Coordinates of C-alpha atoms and ligand atoms in Angstrom, one line a residue:
X1 CA 39.2 250.4 134.2
X2 CA 38.1 251.9 131.0
X3 CA 40.9 254.3 130.3
X4 CA 39.2 256.0 127.3
X5 CA 36.7 257.5 129.8
X6 CA 39.4 258.7 132.1
X7 CA 40.4 258.3 135.7
X8 CA 40.5 260.5 138.8
X9 CA 43.8 262.4 139.1
X10 CA 44.0 261.8 142.8
X11 CA 42.0 260.3 145.7
X12 CA 41.3 263.8 147.0
X13 CA 39.9 264.7 143.6
X14 CA 37.7 261.7 143.7
X15 CA 36.5 262.5 147.2
X16 CA 35.6 266.1 146.3
X17 CA 33.6 264.9 143.3
X18 CA 31.8 262.1 145.3
X19 CA 31.1 264.4 148.3
X20 CA 30.1 267.0 145.7
X21 CA 27.6 264.5 144.3
X22 CA 26.2 263.7 147.8
X23 CA 26.1 267.3 149.0
X24 CA 23.3 269.0 147.1
X25 CA 19.8 270.4 147.4
X26 CA 19.1 267.4 149.6
X27 CA 21.5 268.6 152.3
X28 CA 21.0 272.3 152.1
X29 CA 17.3 272.4 151.5
X30 CA 15.7 268.9 152.2
X31 CA 17.6 268.2 155.4
X32 CA 16.8 271.4 157.3
X33 CA 13.1 271.5 156.1
X34 CA 12.5 267.9 156.9
X35 CA 14.2 268.2 160.2
X36 CA 12.1 271.3 160.9
X37 CA 8.9 269.4 160.2
X38 CA 9.9 266.2 162.0
X39 CA 10.7 267.3 165.5
X40 CA 14.3 268.4 165.1
X41 CA 16.5 266.3 167.4
X42 CA 14.7 262.9 166.8
X43 CA 15.1 263.3 163.1
X44 CA 18.8 263.9 163.5
X45 CA 19.2 260.9 165.7
X46 CA 17.4 258.5 163.2
X47 CA 19.3 260.0 160.3
X48 CA 22.7 259.3 162.0
X49 CA 21.7 255.7 162.9
X50 CA 20.5 254.9 159.3
X51 CA 23.5 256.6 157.8
X52 CA 25.8 254.2 159.6
X53 CA 23.8 251.0 159.3
X54 CA 22.3 251.4 155.8
X55 CA 23.9 254.3 154.0
X56 CA 27.5 253.4 154.7
X57 CA 27.3 249.8 153.5
X58 CA 25.3 250.6 150.4
X59 CA 28.0 253.2 149.6
X60 CA 30.6 250.6 150.1
X61 CA 28.7 248.1 147.8
X62 CA 28.2 250.6 145.1
X63 CA 31.8 251.8 145.0
X64 CA 32.9 248.2 144.9
X65 CA 30.6 247.3 142.0
X66 CA 31.8 250.4 140.1
X67 CA 35.5 249.8 140.6
X68 CA 35.4 246.0 140.0
X69 CA 33.6 246.4 136.7
X70 CA 35.1 249.7 135.6
X71 CA 32.0 250.4 133.6
X72 CA 29.0 252.6 133.4
X73 CA 25.9 251.4 135.2
X74 CA 24.2 249.3 132.5
X75 CA 27.4 247.4 131.6
X76 CA 28.4 247.2 135.3
X77 CA 25.2 245.4 136.3
X78 CA 25.1 243.3 133.2
X79 CA 28.7 242.1 133.7
X80 CA 27.7 240.9 137.1
X81 CA 24.9 238.9 135.6
X82 CA 22.6 239.4 132.6
X83 CA 19.7 239.0 135.1
X84 CA 20.7 242.3 136.7
X85 CA 20.7 244.3 133.5
X86 CA 17.3 245.8 134.4
X87 CA 18.9 247.3 137.5
X88 CA 21.5 249.0 135.3
X89 CA 18.7 250.4 133.1
X90 CA 16.9 251.8 136.2
X91 CA 20.1 253.3 137.4
X92 CA 20.5 254.9 134.0
X93 CA 16.9 256.3 133.7
X94 CA 16.8 257.6 137.3
X95 CA 19.4 260.3 136.9
X96 CA 17.7 261.6 133.7
X97 CA 14.4 262.0 135.7
X98 CA 16.3 263.6 138.6
X99 CA 18.3 265.9 136.3
X100 CA 15.1 267.3 134.8
X101 CA 13.8 268.7 138.0
X102 CA 17.2 269.3 139.6
X103 CA 18.2 271.7 136.8
X104 CA 14.9 273.5 137.2
X105 CA 15.5 273.9 141.0
X106 CA 19.2 274.8 140.3
X107 CA 17.8 277.6 138.2
X108 CA 15.7 278.8 141.2
X109 CA 18.9 279.0 143.2
X110 CA 20.7 280.9 140.5
X111 CA 17.7 283.4 140.3
X112 CA 17.9 284.0 144.1
X113 CA 21.7 284.4 144.0
X114 CA 21.3 287.1 141.4
X115 CA 18.3 288.7 143.1
X116 CA 20.2 289.1 146.3
X117 CA 23.0 290.7 144.4
X118 CA 20.4 293.0 143.0
X119 CA 19.3 294.0 146.5
X120 CA 22.9 294.6 147.4
X121 CA 23.3 297.1 144.5
X122 CA 19.8 298.5 145.1
X123 CA 18.9 297.4 141.6
X124 CA 15.4 296.8 140.1
X125 CA 16.2 293.1 139.7
X126 CA 16.5 292.6 143.4
X127 CA 13.8 291.2 145.7
X128 CA 13.3 294.8 146.9
X129 CA 11.3 294.0 150.0
X130 CA 8.4 292.3 148.2
X131 CA 6.7 289.8 150.4
X132 CA 8.8 286.7 150.0
X133 CA 6.0 284.2 149.5
X134 CA 4.6 286.5 146.8
X135 CA 8.0 286.9 145.2
X136 CA 8.5 283.2 145.1
X137 CA 5.1 282.5 143.4
X138 CA 5.7 285.3 140.9
X139 CA 9.0 283.7 140.0
X140 CA 8.1 280.1 139.6
X141 CA 4.8 280.8 137.8
X142 CA 6.6 282.8 135.2
X143 CA 7.4 279.8 133.0
X144 CA 9.7 281.7 130.7
X145 CA 11.9 283.1 133.4
X146 CA 12.1 279.8 135.3
X147 CA 13.0 278.0 132.0
X148 CA 15.8 280.5 131.2
X149 CA 17.4 279.9 134.6
X150 CA 17.0 276.2 134.3
X151 CA 18.6 276.1 130.8
X152 CA 21.5 278.2 132.0
X153 CA 22.0 275.8 134.9
X154 CA 21.8 272.8 132.4
X155 CA 24.4 274.4 130.1
X156 CA 26.9 275.0 132.9
X157 CA 26.4 271.3 133.8
X158 CA 27.1 270.2 130.2
X159 CA 30.2 272.4 129.9
X160 CA 31.8 270.8 133.0
X161 CA 30.9 267.2 132.1
X162 CA 32.0 267.8 128.5
X163 CA 35.6 268.4 129.7
X164 CA 35.9 265.0 131.1
X165 CA 36.4 263.2 134.4
X166 CA 39.7 264.7 135.6
X167 CA 39.7 267.9 133.4
X168 CA 36.1 268.9 134.1
X169 CA 34.4 267.2 137.0
X170 CA 37.4 266.7 139.3
X171 CA 38.9 270.1 138.5
X172 CA 35.6 271.9 139.3
X173 CA 34.9 269.9 142.4
X174 CA 38.3 270.5 143.9
X175 CA 37.7 274.2 143.9
X176 CA 33.9 274.2 144.4
X177 CA 33.7 272.0 147.5
X178 CA 36.2 273.8 149.7
X179 CA 34.7 277.1 148.6
X180 CA 31.2 275.8 149.5
X181 CA 32.6 274.8 152.9
X182 CA 34.0 278.3 153.6
X183 CA 30.8 280.0 152.5
X184 CA 28.8 277.8 154.7
X185 CA 31.0 278.6 157.7
X186 CA 30.6 282.4 157.0
X187 CA 26.8 282.0 156.9
X188 CA 26.8 279.9 160.1
X189 CA 28.9 282.4 162.0
X190 CA 26.5 285.1 161.1
X191 CA 23.4 283.0 162.0
X192 CA 24.6 281.8 165.4
X193 CA 25.8 285.2 166.5
X194 CA 22.4 286.8 166.0
X195 CA 20.5 287.6 169.2
X196 CA 18.0 284.8 169.9
X197 CA 19.9 282.2 167.8
X198 CA 20.1 279.9 170.8
X199 CA 16.5 278.8 170.1
X200 CA 17.7 277.3 166.8
X201 CA 20.5 275.4 168.5
X202 CA 18.2 274.0 171.1
X203 CA 15.7 272.9 168.4
X204 CA 18.5 270.9 166.7
X205 CA 20.4 269.5 169.6
X206 CA 18.4 269.5 172.8
X207 CA 17.1 265.9 173.2
X208 CA 13.4 266.0 172.6
X209 CA 11.5 262.7 172.8
X210 CA 8.1 264.1 172.0
X211 CA 7.7 262.1 168.8
X212 CA 8.0 258.9 170.7
X213 CA 4.7 259.5 172.4
X214 CA 2.6 257.6 169.9
X215 CA 3.4 256.2 166.5
X216 CA 4.8 259.4 165.0
X217 CA 8.3 258.2 165.3
X218 CA 7.8 255.5 162.6
X219 CA 7.0 258.2 160.1
X220 CA 10.0 260.3 161.3
X221 CA 12.2 257.2 160.9
X222 CA 11.0 256.6 157.3
X223 CA 11.4 260.3 156.4
X224 CA 14.9 260.4 157.9
X225 CA 15.8 257.2 155.9
X226 CA 14.4 258.6 152.6
X227 CA 16.4 261.8 153.2
X228 CA 19.5 259.8 154.0
X229 CA 19.7 257.7 150.9
X230 CA 18.8 260.5 148.5
X231 CA 21.4 262.8 150.2
X232 CA 24.1 260.1 149.7
X233 CA 23.2 259.8 146.0
X234 CA 22.6 256.0 146.5
X235 CA 20.4 253.6 144.6
X236 CA 21.2 255.0 141.2
X237 CA 24.2 255.2 139.0
X238 CA 26.3 258.1 140.5
X239 CA 28.4 256.3 143.0
X240 CA 28.9 253.2 140.8
X241 CA 30.0 255.5 137.9
X242 CA 32.4 257.5 140.1
X243 CA 33.7 254.3 141.6
X244 CA 34.6 253.0 138.1
X245 CA 37.1 255.8 137.7
X246 CA 38.9 255.0 140.9
X247 CA 42.4 253.5 140.8
X248 CA 42.9 250.0 142.2
X249 CA 45.4 251.3 144.7
X250 CA 42.8 253.4 146.6
X251 CA 41.1 252.2 149.7
X252 CA 37.4 251.8 149.0
X253 CA 36.5 251.1 152.7
X254 CA 38.0 254.4 153.9
X255 CA 36.5 256.4 151.0
X256 CA 33.1 254.8 151.7
X257 CA 33.3 256.1 155.3
X258 CA 34.5 259.6 154.4
X259 CA 31.7 260.4 151.9
X260 CA 28.7 259.8 154.2
X261 CA 30.6 261.4 157.1
X262 CA 31.3 264.6 155.0
X263 CA 27.8 264.6 153.6
X264 CA 26.3 264.4 157.1
X265 CA 28.6 267.1 158.5
X266 CA 27.4 269.4 155.7
X267 CA 23.7 268.6 156.3
X268 CA 24.2 269.4 160.0
X269 CA 26.0 272.6 159.0
X270 CA 23.1 273.5 156.7
X271 CA 20.8 273.1 159.7
X272 CA 23.2 275.5 161.6
X273 CA 23.1 277.9 158.8
X274 CA 19.3 278.0 158.8
X275 CA 17.7 277.4 162.2
X276 CA 19.6 279.8 164.5
X277 CA 18.8 282.6 162.0
X278 CA 15.2 281.5 161.6
X279 CA 14.7 281.5 165.3
X280 CA 16.5 284.8 165.8
X281 CA 14.1 286.4 163.3
X282 CA 11.1 284.9 165.0
X283 CA 10.1 282.7 162.1
X284 CA 8.7 279.2 161.7
X285 CA 11.1 276.3 161.6
X286 CA 8.5 274.0 160.2
X287 CA 8.1 276.1 157.0
X288 CA 8.3 273.0 154.8
X289 CA 9.7 273.2 151.3
X290 CA 9.2 277.0 151.4
X291 CA 12.0 277.1 154.0
X292 CA 14.7 277.8 151.4
X293 CA 13.0 280.3 149.1
X294 CA 10.4 281.9 151.4
X295 CA 11.5 281.7 155.0
X296 CA 15.2 282.2 154.4
X297 CA 14.7 285.1 152.0
X298 CA 12.5 286.7 154.7
X299 CA 15.3 286.2 157.2
X300 CA 17.8 288.0 154.9
X301 CA 15.3 290.8 154.3
X302 CA 15.0 291.2 158.0
X303 CA 18.7 291.4 158.6
X304 CA 19.1 294.9 157.3
X305 CA 22.0 296.1 155.3
X306 CA 24.0 292.9 155.6
X307 CA 21.1 290.8 154.5
X308 CA 21.7 290.8 150.8
X309 CA 25.4 289.9 151.3
X310 CA 24.5 286.8 153.4
X311 CA 21.6 286.0 151.1
X312 CA 23.9 286.1 148.1
X313 CA 26.4 283.9 149.8
X314 CA 23.8 281.4 150.9
X315 CA 22.1 281.0 147.6
X316 CA 25.5 280.9 145.8
X317 CA 26.6 278.0 148.0
X318 CA 23.3 276.2 147.4
X319 CA 23.8 276.8 143.6
X320 CA 27.3 275.3 143.8
X321 CA 26.2 272.3 145.7
X322 CA 23.4 271.7 143.2
X323 CA 25.9 271.9 140.4
X324 CA 28.3 269.4 141.8
X325 CA 25.3 267.0 142.1
X326 CA 24.0 267.6 138.7
X327 CA 27.3 266.9 137.0
X328 CA 27.4 263.5 138.8
X329 CA 23.9 262.8 137.5
X330 CA 24.9 263.7 134.0
X331 CA 28.1 261.7 134.1
X332 CA 26.0 258.5 134.7
X333 CA 24.3 259.0 131.4
X334 CA 27.4 260.0 129.5
X335 CA 29.5 257.1 130.7
X336 CA 26.7 254.6 129.7
X337 CA 26.6 256.1 126.2
X338 CA 30.4 256.0 125.9
X339 CA 30.3 252.3 126.9
X340 CA 27.7 251.6 124.2
X341 CA 29.7 253.3 121.5
X342 CA 32.8 251.5 122.4
X343 CA 31.0 248.1 122.5
X344 CA 30.0 248.8 118.9
X345 CA 33.7 249.5 118.1
X346 CA 33.1 253.2 117.5
X347 CA 35.3 256.0 118.9
X348 CA 33.2 257.8 121.6
X349 CA 33.3 261.5 121.4
X350 CA 32.5 262.8 124.9
X351 CA 31.9 266.4 123.7
X352 CA 29.2 265.4 121.2
X353 CA 27.6 263.0 123.6
X354 CA 27.4 265.7 126.2
X355 CA 26.0 268.3 123.9
X356 CA 23.3 266.0 122.4
X357 CA 22.2 264.8 125.9
X358 CA 22.3 268.5 127.0
X359 CA 19.7 269.3 124.4
X360 CA 17.4 266.5 125.6
X361 CA 18.0 267.7 129.2
X362 CA 17.0 271.3 128.2
X363 CA 13.7 270.1 126.8
X364 CA 12.9 268.1 129.9
X365 CA 13.9 270.8 132.3
X366 CA 11.9 273.4 130.4
X367 CA 8.8 271.1 130.7
X368 CA 9.3 270.9 134.5
X369 CA 9.9 274.7 134.6
X370 CA 6.8 275.7 132.6
X371 CA 4.7 273.3 134.6
X372 CA 5.4 275.8 137.5
X373 CA 5.0 273.3 140.3
X374 CA 1.6 272.3 138.9
X375 CA 0.3 275.8 138.2
X376 CA 1.4 276.2 134.6
X377 CA -1.5 274.3 133.1
X378 CA 0.3 271.2 131.8
X379 CA -1.8 268.0 132.3
X380 CA -1.3 266.3 135.6
X381 CA 0.6 263.0 135.6
X382 CA -1.3 260.5 137.7
X383 CA -2.6 263.5 139.6
X384 CA 0.9 264.9 140.3
X385 CA 2.6 268.0 139.0
X386 CA 5.5 267.2 136.7
X387 CA 8.2 267.8 139.2
X388 CA 6.5 265.6 141.8
X389 CA 5.9 262.9 139.2
X390 CA 9.5 262.7 138.1
X391 CA 10.5 262.8 141.8
X392 CA 8.0 259.9 142.6
X393 CA 9.5 257.7 139.8
X394 CA 13.1 258.4 140.8
X395 CA 13.4 259.2 144.5
X396 CA 10.1 257.5 145.4
X397 CA 10.5 254.2 143.5
X398 CA 13.6 253.5 141.4
X399 CA 16.2 254.7 143.9
X400 CA 15.0 252.7 147.0
X401 CA 14.2 249.6 144.8
X402 CA 17.7 249.9 143.3
X403 CA 19.4 250.2 146.6
X404 CA 17.3 247.4 148.1
X405 CA 18.1 245.0 145.3
X406 CA 21.8 245.9 145.3
X407 CA 22.2 245.2 149.0
X408 CA 20.4 241.8 148.5
X409 CA 22.6 240.9 145.5
X410 CA 25.8 241.7 147.3
X411 CA 24.7 240.3 150.7
X412 CA 23.3 237.0 149.4
X413 CA 24.6 236.4 145.9
X414 CA 28.0 237.9 145.3
X415 CA 29.0 237.5 149.0
X416 CA 31.9 238.4 151.2
X417 CA 34.7 236.9 149.1
X418 CA 33.6 238.8 146.0
X419 CA 33.7 242.0 148.0
X420 CA 37.1 241.1 149.6
X421 CA 38.7 240.4 146.3
X422 CA 38.0 244.0 145.1
X423 CA 38.5 245.7 148.5
X424 CA 41.8 244.1 149.2
X425 CA 43.6 245.1 146.0
X426 CA 47.2 246.3 146.2
X427 CA 47.7 245.6 149.9
X428 CA 44.5 247.2 151.2
X429 CA 42.6 245.6 154.0
X430 CA 38.9 245.3 154.7
X431 CA 38.7 245.9 158.4
X432 CA 35.0 245.9 159.0
X433 CA 34.1 242.9 156.8
X434 CA 31.8 241.2 159.4
X435 CA 29.9 244.3 160.3
X436 CA 29.5 245.4 156.7
X437 CA 28.3 242.0 155.4
X438 CA 25.8 241.7 158.3
X439 CA 24.4 245.1 157.5
X440 CA 24.3 244.3 153.7
X441 CA 22.5 241.0 154.3
X442 CA 20.0 242.0 157.0
X443 CA 19.8 245.6 158.0
X444 CA 20.1 247.4 154.7
X445 CA 17.4 245.4 152.9
X446 CA 15.0 245.8 155.8
X447 CA 15.9 249.5 156.1
X448 CA 15.5 250.1 152.4
X449 CA 12.1 248.2 152.3
X450 CA 10.9 250.5 155.1
X451 CA 12.2 253.5 153.3
X452 CA 10.5 252.5 150.1
X453 CA 7.2 252.1 151.9
X454 CA 7.8 255.5 153.6
X455 CA 8.4 257.1 150.2
X456 CA 5.2 255.6 148.7
X457 CA 3.3 256.6 151.8
X458 CA 4.6 260.2 151.5
X459 CA 3.7 260.5 147.8
X460 CA 0.3 258.7 147.9
X461 CA -0.7 259.8 151.4
X462 CA -1.5 256.2 152.2
X463 CA -1.4 256.8 155.9
X464 CA 0.8 253.7 156.6
X465 CA 3.0 255.5 159.0
X466 CA 0.6 257.8 160.7
Ligands
LIG1 N1 22.6 263.8 146.8 C1 22.1 264.9 146.1 C2 21.5 265.8 147.1 O1 21.6 265.7 148.3 C3 21.1 264.5 145.1 C4 21.5 263.4 144.2 C5 20.8 262.3 144.2 C6 22.6 263.6 143.4 C7 21.2 261.2 143.4 C8 23.0 262.6 142.6 C9 22.3 261.4 142.6 O2 20.8 266.8 146.7

């Protein structure tokens, strides 16, 4: 354990931070919209199976690598073997790419939180009944406004990370995550008590095997898998980095179970916050990525006087969720730089490192924001808009490759005894060793290879799974 970087004050604090990393736009936006486009129940079923057989064991492996090495990702992988250093580099670059678009999208959430507040006060800066598709386009094609919100979001991220592991990240997560949970409950209660909400519940939970008539289920499986590992923050440095700050007395196995469980509960709750209301207002569940900013805003507009309040609460909670994820992304970068400084015998100053990286982040997120989802006139990158290109490199390639190789390394190279040594510190036991090793050796690599293909298929429209 590298004490100069800090350590979690308590296991609860660690859990709130790790669940905070996992719960983000992926849960509150990606999960409902992908579920909406992929047949509802079948998607949920595949998601749950993959979370148990693939997500859980990769989480276990990453936490173990983190705690056993006590280092940031580059030093962590290099200390296992020099041959694995490139994996550390990938896990270091990946969060930078994700942060660039995550802060831009976090800025969108901030904008919508404020706009709903504006509606509440009847102010000119509200949505004011403008057609929600038009409102959304007007916002994101305004590069200056989108950049301002993205920069505000980035600055808040920097301020929290700058304050350190227990004094910044943990302190914020311990308040933010329970608050997020309560806000989500309030929005769900409103949604499921609207007349007609039952349609949304049926859509999510009534067994529906339609996708199994034909080959469509393979694509649903791959989409659910892609969603699952992004949602759990796997395959890049976050979980390894957070694991490095965990005390040896804590039980990694139990923590590795709680994080995916909590993440999945929140994803399902996000579905409950969205679909009953969408059905009650007679809107389309398969609205795609527009679900969060177009369909849901229309739902709030249609709710009458209470709409702006629930709109405000929903976008506020998405904003908080995005923030606890972005701080985990930034911490990966900061911890690597601290390692580097210390290797050179320098005293690492977390504040300076955070501010300097924050400036780089602002430049990147402004680029994404002024590209306006491809409509801002910046050159296309391999035919993609900037956000999609950054997403392709990170979520599409580096994350699945990272998770695939990590499961192979633990399953076949480091092995059960290496895992046991770290998991069974200070009297802890490893109860599901056989199951976990079997999954790490066989199921996770095959699952991740399929997910990787699914991601490439999705980005390049290769038609492999259709
Ligand atoms: N898990 C986060 C989400 O669901 C995204 C994320 C990915 C955060 C990777 C950190 C690392 O939105």
